[in-house]
Amino acid sequence: MARIAGRFRRVEPRATARAYLLGLLSGVERKNYWRLAEQAGHARPGPMRRLLRSARWDADSVRDEVRAYAVDHLGGDGGVLIVDETGFMKKGRASAGVQRQYTGTAGRIENSQVGVFLAYATTRELAFYLCWSPTAAPLAELVRVAGSRWSVEECFQAAKGQVGLDHYQVRNWTSWHRHVTLAMLALAFLATVAADAAPDRPADPHHHTRGSNPISLTVPEIRHLFTAVFNPPVVSPARLLQWSNWLRRHQATARRSHYRRRSAHEASG
């Protein structure tokens, strides 16, 4: 947060962004804005919603900070940039960019959003590729770069499973972009901690079959430990009921809108 604090004009959205990031790193099951607000101990979801929709902060600048943070802590010789897309399955049609389209996430045409991301990969194992380079390149280098492409799938899996990249429930582009940017920052933090904690690779290629040491810390385990250290605030029964009432009222509003649309469609038909 010290790195991105200057991207927020006021202290309120800055504090909310910190709570949002802690929520993304927590063990809460669904990481949409009202669940994160409940996790943070807020009395209502308004501050989290404003952070995504209308608060004054520059998500593009935060995105650039995420890139710089990754380069500072994970950068090294031989890094590869990978451009790829991932799909976000959606039931309705009100979200930004949602439509029926092909997405590799489902492997077919589905009602979905598609986001394009840039991933950074270090040295990576593969079988074959058709390669092209504007200058002469050794075969080993071509193989190494081509094999790095699959790292992006691991990035998407970790981002969705660990920091809720696809857990948002928003309606406009700005909110989507801000959630995704903060999720990428949370994942970059976890990846950095994992890289810093990893021991040097032994020279013996068969060390995995001979050693008895535990495996290196993984991103899921780091998030688990992080959650254990930063326990969520104690929530009173009254606060739990308050959030339950808010959620059920929100769901009732959505249900009414659904039935109105269906009734109007039936009447026009």
PDB file of C-alpha atoms in Angstrom:
ATOM      1  CA  MET A   1       0.000   0.000   0.000  1.00  0.00           C
ATOM      2  CA  ALA A   2       2.906   2.355   0.609  1.00  0.00           C
ATOM      3  CA  ARG A   3       3.803   1.898  -3.046  1.00  0.00           C
ATOM      4  CA  ILE A   4       0.380   2.845  -4.423  1.00  0.00           C
ATOM      5  CA  ALA A   5      -0.816   5.218  -1.673  1.00  0.00           C
ATOM      6  CA  GLY A   6       0.042   8.291  -3.737  1.00  0.00           C
ATOM      7  CA  ARG A   7      -2.406   7.210  -6.443  1.00  0.00           C
ATOM      8  CA  PHE A   8      -5.347   8.033  -4.154  1.00  0.00           C
ATOM      9  CA  ARG A   9      -6.298  11.671  -3.604  1.00  0.00           C
ATOM     10  CA  ARG A  10      -8.091  11.166  -0.296  1.00  0.00           C
ATOM     11  CA  VAL A  11      -7.467   9.062   2.773  1.00  0.00           C
ATOM     12  CA  GLU A  12     -10.889   7.385   2.682  1.00  0.00           C
ATOM     13  CA  PRO A  13     -10.493   5.535  -0.655  1.00  0.00           C
ATOM     14  CA  ARG A  14      -6.880   4.790   0.252  1.00  0.00           C
ATOM     15  CA  ALA A  15      -8.004   3.041   3.448  1.00  0.00           C
ATOM     16  CA  THR A  16     -10.788   1.278   1.580  1.00  0.00           C
ATOM     17  CA  ALA A  17      -8.328   0.059  -1.057  1.00  0.00           C
ATOM     18  CA  ARG A  18      -6.167  -1.404   1.697  1.00  0.00           C
ATOM     19  CA  ALA A  19      -9.190  -3.204   3.149  1.00  0.00           C
ATOM     20  CA  TYR A  20     -10.120  -4.398  -0.352  1.00  0.00           C
ATOM     21  CA  LEU A  21      -6.646  -5.849  -0.927  1.00  0.00           C
ATOM     22  CA  LEU A  22      -6.643  -7.552   2.476  1.00  0.00           C
ATOM     23  CA  GLY A  23     -10.005  -9.042   1.557  1.00  0.00           C
ATOM     24  CA  LEU A  24      -8.642 -10.345  -1.752  1.00  0.00           C
ATOM     25  CA  LEU A  25      -5.813 -12.000   0.171  1.00  0.00           C
ATOM     26  CA  SER A  26      -8.173 -13.456   2.772  1.00  0.00           C
ATOM     27  CA  GLY A  27      -9.981 -16.767   2.830  1.00  0.00           C
ATOM     28  CA  VAL A  28     -13.433 -15.285   2.176  1.00  0.00           C
ATOM     29  CA  GLU A  29     -15.221 -17.561  -0.296  1.00  0.00           C
ATOM     30  CA  ARG A  30     -16.584 -14.964  -2.730  1.00  0.00           C
ATOM     31  CA  LYS A  31     -14.535 -11.820  -3.255  1.00  0.00           C
ATOM     32  CA  ASN A  32     -17.179  -9.419  -4.576  1.00  0.00           C
ATOM     33  CA  TYR A  33     -17.401  -5.947  -3.065  1.00  0.00           C
ATOM     34  CA  TRP A  34     -20.115  -6.630  -0.492  1.00  0.00           C
ATOM     35  CA  ARG A  35     -18.445  -9.793   0.800  1.00  0.00           C
ATOM     36  CA  LEU A  36     -15.165  -7.890   1.074  1.00  0.00           C
ATOM     37  CA  ALA A  37     -16.961  -5.088   2.937  1.00  0.00           C
ATOM     38  CA  GLU A  38     -18.401  -7.624   5.362  1.00  0.00           C
ATOM     39  CA  GLN A  39     -14.948  -9.197   5.748  1.00  0.00           C
ATOM     40  CA  ALA A  40     -13.464  -5.778   6.542  1.00  0.00           C
ATOM     41  CA  GLY A  41     -16.039  -5.141   9.275  1.00  0.00           C
ATOM     42  CA  HIS A  42     -17.784  -2.310   7.420  1.00  0.00           C
ATOM     43  CA  ALA A  43     -21.357  -1.519   8.359  1.00  0.00           C
ATOM     44  CA  ARG A  44     -22.443  -1.297   4.713  1.00  0.00           C
ATOM     45  CA  PRO A  45     -21.006  -1.964   1.241  1.00  0.00           C
ATOM     46  CA  GLY A  46     -21.079   1.687   0.135  1.00  0.00           C
ATOM     47  CA  PRO A  47     -17.351   2.470   0.559  1.00  0.00           C
ATOM     48  CA  MET A  48     -16.299  -0.630  -1.377  1.00  0.00           C
ATOM     49  CA  ARG A  49     -18.798   0.136  -4.142  1.00  0.00           C
ATOM     50  CA  ARG A  50     -17.569   3.751  -4.395  1.00  0.00           C
ATOM     51  CA  LEU A  51     -13.967   2.539  -4.549  1.00  0.00           C
ATOM     52  CA  LEU A  52     -14.808   0.615  -7.702  1.00  0.00           C
ATOM     53  CA  ARG A  53     -17.285   3.008  -9.292  1.00  0.00           C
ATOM     54  CA  SER A  54     -16.783   6.672  -8.463  1.00  0.00           C
ATOM     55  CA  ALA A  55     -13.886   7.327  -6.063  1.00  0.00           C
ATOM     56  CA  ARG A  56     -11.098   9.462  -7.554  1.00  0.00           C
ATOM     57  CA  TRP A  57      -8.052   7.294  -8.142  1.00  0.00           C
ATOM     58  CA  ASP A  58      -6.111   6.324 -11.226  1.00  0.00           C
ATOM     59  CA  ALA A  59      -6.334   2.584 -11.885  1.00  0.00           C
ATOM     60  CA  ASP A  60      -4.001   2.910 -14.883  1.00  0.00           C
ATOM     61  CA  SER A  61      -1.287   4.333 -12.624  1.00  0.00           C
ATOM     62  CA  VAL A  62      -1.850   1.546 -10.091  1.00  0.00           C
ATOM     63  CA  ARG A  63      -1.562  -0.953 -12.953  1.00  0.00           C
ATOM     64  CA  ASP A  64       1.789   0.606 -13.857  1.00  0.00           C
ATOM     65  CA  GLU A  65       2.866   0.279 -10.228  1.00  0.00           C
ATOM     66  CA  VAL A  66       1.923  -3.410 -10.342  1.00  0.00           C
ATOM     67  CA  ARG A  67       4.148  -3.824 -13.394  1.00  0.00           C
ATOM     68  CA  ALA A  68       7.029  -1.965 -11.735  1.00  0.00           C
ATOM     69  CA  TYR A  69       6.587  -3.979  -8.538  1.00  0.00           C
ATOM     70  CA  ALA A  70       6.748  -7.244 -10.488  1.00  0.00           C
ATOM     71  CA  VAL A  71       9.851  -6.103 -12.390  1.00  0.00           C
ATOM     72  CA  ASP A  72      11.603  -4.976  -9.188  1.00  0.00           C
ATOM     73  CA  HIS A  73      10.965  -8.206  -7.279  1.00  0.00           C
ATOM     74  CA  LEU A  74      10.576 -10.873  -9.955  1.00  0.00           C
ATOM     75  CA  GLY A  75      12.478  -9.465 -12.919  1.00  0.00           C
ATOM     76  CA  GLY A  76      15.592 -11.149 -14.213  1.00  0.00           C
ATOM     77  CA  ASP A  77      17.502 -12.177 -17.309  1.00  0.00           C
ATOM     78  CA  GLY A  78      15.462 -14.297 -19.657  1.00  0.00           C
ATOM     79  CA  GLY A  79      11.999 -13.136 -18.578  1.00  0.00           C
ATOM     80  CA  VAL A  80       9.228 -13.609 -21.151  1.00  0.00           C
ATOM     81  CA  LEU A  81       6.097 -11.495 -21.669  1.00  0.00           C
ATOM     82  CA  ILE A  82       2.972 -13.474 -22.609  1.00  0.00           C
ATOM     83  CA  VAL A  83      -0.223 -11.932 -23.992  1.00  0.00           C
ATOM     84  CA  ASP A  84      -3.333 -14.066 -23.577  1.00  0.00           C
ATOM     85  CA  GLU A  85      -7.038 -13.807 -22.856  1.00  0.00           C
ATOM     86  CA  THR A  86      -9.273 -15.446 -20.293  1.00  0.00           C
ATOM     87  CA  GLY A  87     -13.041 -15.640 -20.065  1.00  0.00           C
ATOM     88  CA  PHE A  88     -15.404 -14.698 -17.244  1.00  0.00           C
ATOM     89  CA  MET A  89     -18.707 -16.587 -17.350  1.00  0.00           C
ATOM     90  CA  LYS A  90     -21.758 -14.339 -16.794  1.00  0.00           C
ATOM     91  CA  LYS A  91     -25.486 -15.088 -16.653  1.00  0.00           C
ATOM     92  CA  GLY A  92     -26.873 -11.623 -17.399  1.00  0.00           C
ATOM     93  CA  ARG A  93     -26.225  -9.060 -20.126  1.00  0.00           C
ATOM     94  CA  ALA A  94     -25.759  -5.886 -18.075  1.00  0.00           C
ATOM     95  CA  SER A  95     -22.031  -6.199 -17.323  1.00  0.00           C
ATOM     96  CA  ALA A  96     -19.446  -4.361 -19.403  1.00  0.00           C
ATOM     97  CA  GLY A  97     -18.460  -6.261 -22.535  1.00  0.00           C
ATOM     98  CA  VAL A  98     -20.657  -9.289 -21.858  1.00  0.00           C
ATOM     99  CA  GLN A  99     -22.096 -11.141 -24.854  1.00  0.00           C
ATOM    100  CA  ARG A 100     -22.349 -14.621 -26.303  1.00  0.00           C
ATOM    101  CA  GLN A 101     -18.871 -15.355 -27.616  1.00  0.00           C
ATOM    102  CA  TYR A 102     -16.255 -18.080 -27.735  1.00  0.00           C
ATOM    103  CA  THR A 103     -14.067 -18.331 -24.671  1.00  0.00           C
ATOM    104  CA  GLY A 104     -11.309 -20.825 -24.028  1.00  0.00           C
ATOM    105  CA  THR A 105     -12.291 -20.931 -20.360  1.00  0.00           C
ATOM    106  CA  ALA A 106     -15.420 -22.879 -21.305  1.00  0.00           C
ATOM    107  CA  GLY A 107     -14.146 -24.219 -24.618  1.00  0.00           C
ATOM    108  CA  ARG A 108     -17.313 -23.104 -26.418  1.00  0.00           C
ATOM    109  CA  ILE A 109     -19.549 -20.115 -27.109  1.00  0.00           C
ATOM    110  CA  GLU A 110     -20.993 -18.853 -23.824  1.00  0.00           C
ATOM    111  CA  ASN A 111     -22.416 -15.696 -22.297  1.00  0.00           C
ATOM    112  CA  SER A 112     -19.182 -14.186 -21.050  1.00  0.00           C
ATOM    113  CA  GLN A 113     -16.703 -11.353 -20.787  1.00  0.00           C
ATOM    114  CA  VAL A 114     -13.210 -11.756 -22.226  1.00  0.00           C
ATOM    115  CA  GLY A 115     -10.206  -9.949 -20.748  1.00  0.00           C
ATOM    116  CA  VAL A 116      -6.742  -9.723 -22.309  1.00  0.00           C
ATOM    117  CA  PHE A 117      -3.782  -9.813 -19.913  1.00  0.00           C
ATOM    118  CA  LEU A 118      -0.008  -9.530 -20.037  1.00  0.00           C
ATOM    119  CA  ALA A 119       1.861 -12.067 -17.911  1.00  0.00           C
ATOM    120  CA  TYR A 120       5.539 -12.248 -16.968  1.00  0.00           C
ATOM    121  CA  ALA A 121       7.195 -15.667 -16.854  1.00  0.00           C
ATOM    122  CA  THR A 122      10.614 -16.838 -15.779  1.00  0.00           C
ATOM    123  CA  THR A 123      12.442 -19.868 -17.152  1.00  0.00           C
ATOM    124  CA  ARG A 124      10.125 -22.740 -18.248  1.00  0.00           C
ATOM    125  CA  GLU A 125       9.667 -27.588 -19.800  1.00  0.00           C
ATOM    126  CA  LEU A 126       7.671 -28.007 -23.731  1.00  0.00           C
ATOM    127  CA  ALA A 127       7.392 -30.300 -26.816  1.00  0.00           C
ATOM    128  CA  PHE A 128       7.231 -28.356 -30.089  1.00  0.00           C
ATOM    129  CA  TYR A 129       6.336 -24.969 -31.612  1.00  0.00           C
ATOM    130  CA  LEU A 130       6.496 -23.132 -34.917  1.00  0.00           C
ATOM    131  CA  CYS A 131       8.717 -20.135 -34.142  1.00  0.00           C
ATOM    132  CA  TRP A 132       9.736 -16.921 -35.875  1.00  0.00           C
ATOM    133  CA  SER A 133      12.254 -14.276 -34.850  1.00  0.00           C
ATOM    134  CA  PRO A 134      13.295 -11.025 -36.609  1.00  0.00           C
ATOM    135  CA  THR A 135      16.923 -11.856 -35.801  1.00  0.00           C
ATOM    136  CA  ALA A 136      18.889 -15.062 -35.494  1.00  0.00           C
ATOM    137  CA  ALA A 137      18.179 -16.909 -32.252  1.00  0.00           C
ATOM    138  CA  PRO A 138      19.632 -20.147 -30.866  1.00  0.00           C
ATOM    139  CA  LEU A 139      17.297 -23.144 -30.876  1.00  0.00           C
ATOM    140  CA  ALA A 140      17.526 -23.453 -27.103  1.00  0.00           C
ATOM    141  CA  GLU A 141      16.333 -19.855 -26.681  1.00  0.00           C
ATOM    142  CA  LEU A 142      13.371 -20.406 -29.017  1.00  0.00           C
ATOM    143  CA  VAL A 143      12.390 -23.528 -27.087  1.00  0.00           C
ATOM    144  CA  ARG A 144      12.670 -21.703 -23.775  1.00  0.00           C
ATOM    145  CA  VAL A 145      10.516 -18.769 -24.896  1.00  0.00           C
ATOM    146  CA  ALA A 146       7.897 -21.018 -26.489  1.00  0.00           C
ATOM    147  CA  GLY A 147       7.643 -23.169 -23.384  1.00  0.00           C
ATOM    148  CA  SER A 148       7.013 -20.113 -21.225  1.00  0.00           C
ATOM    149  CA  ARG A 149       3.644 -19.536 -22.905  1.00  0.00           C
ATOM    150  CA  TRP A 150       1.844 -22.007 -20.623  1.00  0.00           C
ATOM    151  CA  SER A 151       2.777 -20.024 -17.536  1.00  0.00           C
ATOM    152  CA  VAL A 152      -0.083 -17.667 -18.319  1.00  0.00           C
ATOM    153  CA  GLU A 153      -2.600 -20.468 -17.668  1.00  0.00           C
ATOM    154  CA  GLU A 154      -1.101 -20.920 -14.210  1.00  0.00           C
ATOM    155  CA  CYS A 155      -1.360 -17.149 -13.695  1.00  0.00           C
ATOM    156  CA  PHE A 156      -5.054 -17.158 -14.564  1.00  0.00           C
ATOM    157  CA  GLN A 157      -5.710 -20.158 -12.326  1.00  0.00           C
ATOM    158  CA  ALA A 158      -3.938 -18.549  -9.379  1.00  0.00           C
ATOM    159  CA  ALA A 159      -5.560 -15.153  -9.956  1.00  0.00           C
ATOM    160  CA  LYS A 160      -9.065 -16.620 -10.073  1.00  0.00           C
ATOM    161  CA  GLY A 161      -8.608 -19.181  -7.319  1.00  0.00           C
ATOM    162  CA  GLN A 162      -6.474 -17.192  -4.869  1.00  0.00           C
ATOM    163  CA  VAL A 163      -7.352 -13.486  -5.219  1.00  0.00           C
ATOM    164  CA  GLY A 164     -10.802 -13.537  -6.836  1.00  0.00           C
ATOM    165  CA  LEU A 165      -9.968 -12.186 -10.287  1.00  0.00           C
ATOM    166  CA  ASP A 166     -13.360 -13.403 -11.532  1.00  0.00           C
ATOM    167  CA  HIS A 167     -15.393 -12.921  -8.337  1.00  0.00           C
ATOM    168  CA  TYR A 168     -16.535  -9.383  -9.112  1.00  0.00           C
ATOM    169  CA  GLN A 169     -20.183  -8.430  -9.615  1.00  0.00           C
ATOM    170  CA  VAL A 170     -20.032  -5.055 -11.330  1.00  0.00           C
ATOM    171  CA  ARG A 171     -21.853  -3.396 -14.211  1.00  0.00           C
ATOM    172  CA  ASN A 172     -19.435  -0.942 -15.823  1.00  0.00           C
ATOM    173  CA  TRP A 173     -15.960  -0.901 -17.327  1.00  0.00           C
ATOM    174  CA  THR A 174     -14.394   1.330 -14.654  1.00  0.00           C
ATOM    175  CA  SER A 175     -15.453  -0.970 -11.806  1.00  0.00           C
ATOM    176  CA  TRP A 176     -14.274  -4.057 -13.702  1.00  0.00           C
ATOM    177  CA  HIS A 177     -10.905  -2.491 -14.488  1.00  0.00           C
ATOM    178  CA  ARG A 178     -10.350  -1.376 -10.891  1.00  0.00           C
ATOM    179  CA  HIS A 179     -11.209  -4.767  -9.402  1.00  0.00           C
ATOM    180  CA  VAL A 180      -8.928  -6.565 -11.862  1.00  0.00           C
ATOM    181  CA  THR A 181      -6.078  -4.128 -11.185  1.00  0.00           C
ATOM    182  CA  LEU A 182      -6.271  -4.636  -7.404  1.00  0.00           C
ATOM    183  CA  ALA A 183      -6.517  -8.409  -7.884  1.00  0.00           C
ATOM    184  CA  MET A 184      -3.342  -8.342 -10.000  1.00  0.00           C
ATOM    185  CA  LEU A 185      -1.573  -6.377  -7.279  1.00  0.00           C
ATOM    186  CA  ALA A 186      -2.628  -8.954  -4.676  1.00  0.00           C
ATOM    187  CA  LEU A 187      -1.342 -11.785  -6.868  1.00  0.00           C
ATOM    188  CA  ALA A 188       1.943  -9.967  -7.549  1.00  0.00           C
ATOM    189  CA  PHE A 189       2.420  -9.624  -3.789  1.00  0.00           C
ATOM    190  CA  LEU A 190       1.859 -13.349  -3.223  1.00  0.00           C
ATOM    191  CA  ALA A 191       4.187 -14.262  -6.104  1.00  0.00           C
ATOM    192  CA  THR A 192       6.889 -11.975  -4.721  1.00  0.00           C
ATOM    193  CA  VAL A 193       6.679 -13.503  -1.245  1.00  0.00           C
ATOM    194  CA  ALA A 194       6.866 -16.983  -2.782  1.00  0.00           C
ATOM    195  CA  ALA A 195       9.923 -16.033  -4.854  1.00  0.00           C
ATOM    196  CA  ASP A 196      11.678 -14.437  -1.875  1.00  0.00           C
ATOM    197  CA  ALA A 197      11.022 -17.508   0.277  1.00  0.00           C
ATOM    198  CA  ALA A 198      12.175 -20.054  -2.315  1.00  0.00           C
ATOM    199  CA  PRO A 199      15.572 -21.630  -1.547  1.00  0.00           C
ATOM    200  CA  ASP A 200      18.315 -21.731  -4.137  1.00  0.00           C
ATOM    201  CA  ARG A 201      17.927 -24.629  -6.553  1.00  0.00           C
ATOM    202  CA  PRO A 202      20.356 -27.461  -5.673  1.00  0.00           C
ATOM    203  CA  ALA A 203      22.905 -28.483  -8.287  1.00  0.00           C
ATOM    204  CA  ASP A 204      21.870 -32.139  -7.936  1.00  0.00           C
ATOM    205  CA  PRO A 205      19.119 -32.789 -10.541  1.00  0.00           C
ATOM    206  CA  HIS A 206      17.826 -35.717  -8.439  1.00  0.00           C
ATOM    207  CA  HIS A 207      17.510 -33.812  -5.169  1.00  0.00           C
ATOM    208  CA  HIS A 208      13.706 -34.220  -5.128  1.00  0.00           C
ATOM    209  CA  THR A 209      14.082 -37.997  -4.850  1.00  0.00           C
ATOM    210  CA  ARG A 210      16.668 -37.827  -2.084  1.00  0.00           C
ATOM    211  CA  GLY A 211      15.876 -34.839   0.108  1.00  0.00           C
ATOM    212  CA  SER A 212      13.437 -34.796   3.017  1.00  0.00           C
ATOM    213  CA  ASN A 213      12.958 -31.032   3.270  1.00  0.00           C
ATOM    214  CA  PRO A 214       9.456 -29.580   2.771  1.00  0.00           C
ATOM    215  CA  ILE A 215       8.558 -28.155  -0.616  1.00  0.00           C
ATOM    216  CA  SER A 216       8.904 -24.425  -1.187  1.00  0.00           C
ATOM    217  CA  LEU A 217       6.116 -22.168   0.001  1.00  0.00           C
ATOM    218  CA  THR A 218       3.364 -21.983  -2.590  1.00  0.00           C
ATOM    219  CA  VAL A 219       1.041 -19.070  -3.337  1.00  0.00           C
ATOM    220  CA  PRO A 220      -1.980 -20.849  -1.714  1.00  0.00           C
ATOM    221  CA  GLU A 221       0.013 -21.641   1.419  1.00  0.00           C
ATOM    222  CA  ILE A 222       1.342 -18.084   1.675  1.00  0.00           C
ATOM    223  CA  ARG A 223      -2.205 -16.734   1.402  1.00  0.00           C
ATOM    224  CA  HIS A 224      -3.305 -19.211   4.093  1.00  0.00           C
ATOM    225  CA  LEU A 225      -0.534 -18.050   6.433  1.00  0.00           C
ATOM    226  CA  PHE A 226      -1.245 -14.411   5.625  1.00  0.00           C
ATOM    227  CA  THR A 227      -4.906 -14.893   6.531  1.00  0.00           C
ATOM    228  CA  ALA A 228      -3.934 -16.565   9.801  1.00  0.00           C
ATOM    229  CA  VAL A 229      -1.763 -13.583  10.757  1.00  0.00           C
ATOM    230  CA  PHE A 230      -4.291 -10.929   9.738  1.00  0.00           C
ATOM    231  CA  ASN A 231      -7.379 -12.474  11.286  1.00  0.00           C
ATOM    232  CA  PRO A 232     -10.666 -10.900  10.220  1.00  0.00           C
ATOM    233  CA  PRO A 233     -12.323  -8.637  12.786  1.00  0.00           C
ATOM    234  CA  VAL A 234     -14.700 -10.210  15.262  1.00  0.00           C
ATOM    235  CA  VAL A 235     -18.208  -9.722  13.937  1.00  0.00           C
ATOM    236  CA  SER A 236     -21.126  -9.534  16.340  1.00  0.00           C
ATOM    237  CA  PRO A 237     -24.357 -11.501  15.721  1.00  0.00           C
ATOM    238  CA  ALA A 238     -26.130  -8.182  15.119  1.00  0.00           C
ATOM    239  CA  ARG A 239     -23.639  -7.259  12.400  1.00  0.00           C
ATOM    240  CA  LEU A 240     -23.986 -10.702  10.803  1.00  0.00           C
ATOM    241  CA  LEU A 241     -27.780 -10.277  10.720  1.00  0.00           C
ATOM    242  CA  GLN A 242     -27.370  -6.768   9.314  1.00  0.00           C
ATOM    243  CA  TRP A 243     -25.314  -8.116   6.401  1.00  0.00           C
ATOM    244  CA  SER A 244     -27.726 -10.996   5.887  1.00  0.00           C
ATOM    245  CA  ASN A 245     -30.627  -8.549   5.668  1.00  0.00           C
ATOM    246  CA  TRP A 246     -28.729  -6.329   3.235  1.00  0.00           C
ATOM    247  CA  LEU A 247     -27.848  -9.262   0.977  1.00  0.00           C
ATOM    248  CA  ARG A 248     -31.383 -10.632   0.942  1.00  0.00           C
ATOM    249  CA  ARG A 249     -32.828  -7.187   0.154  1.00  0.00           C
ATOM    250  CA  HIS A 250     -30.340  -6.883  -2.696  1.00  0.00           C
ATOM    251  CA  GLN A 251     -31.366 -10.295  -3.992  1.00  0.00           C
ATOM    252  CA  ALA A 252     -35.046  -9.354  -3.708  1.00  0.00           C
ATOM    253  CA  THR A 253     -34.426  -6.261  -5.840  1.00  0.00           C
ATOM    254  CA  ALA A 254     -32.710  -8.376  -8.466  1.00  0.00           C
ATOM    255  CA  ARG A 255     -35.583 -10.871  -8.388  1.00  0.00           C
ATOM    256  CA  ARG A 256     -38.186  -8.139  -8.844  1.00  0.00           C
ATOM    257  CA  SER A 257     -36.287  -6.762 -11.830  1.00  0.00           C
ATOM    258  CA  HIS A 258     -36.074 -10.223 -13.334  1.00  0.00           C
ATOM    259  CA  TYR A 259     -39.804 -10.887 -13.004  1.00  0.00           C
ATOM    260  CA  ARG A 260     -40.675  -7.431 -14.369  1.00  0.00           C
ATOM    261  CA  ARG A 261     -38.553  -8.028 -17.447  1.00  0.00           C
ATOM    262  CA  ARG A 262     -40.072 -11.458 -17.930  1.00  0.00           C
ATOM    263  CA  SER A 263     -43.610 -10.112 -17.512  1.00  0.00           C
ATOM    264  CA  ALA A 264     -42.943  -7.315 -19.986  1.00  0.00           C
ATOM    265  CA  HIS A 265     -41.530  -9.811 -22.464  1.00  0.00           C
ATOM    266  CA  GLU A 266     -44.548 -12.099 -22.104  1.00  0.00           C
ATOM    267  CA  ALA A 267     -46.930  -9.170 -22.491  1.00  0.00           C
ATOM    268  CA  SER A 268     -45.218  -7.941 -25.655  1.00  0.00           C
ATOM    269  CA  GLY A 269     -45.150 -11.454 -27.078  1.00  0.00           C
TER     270      GLY A 269
END
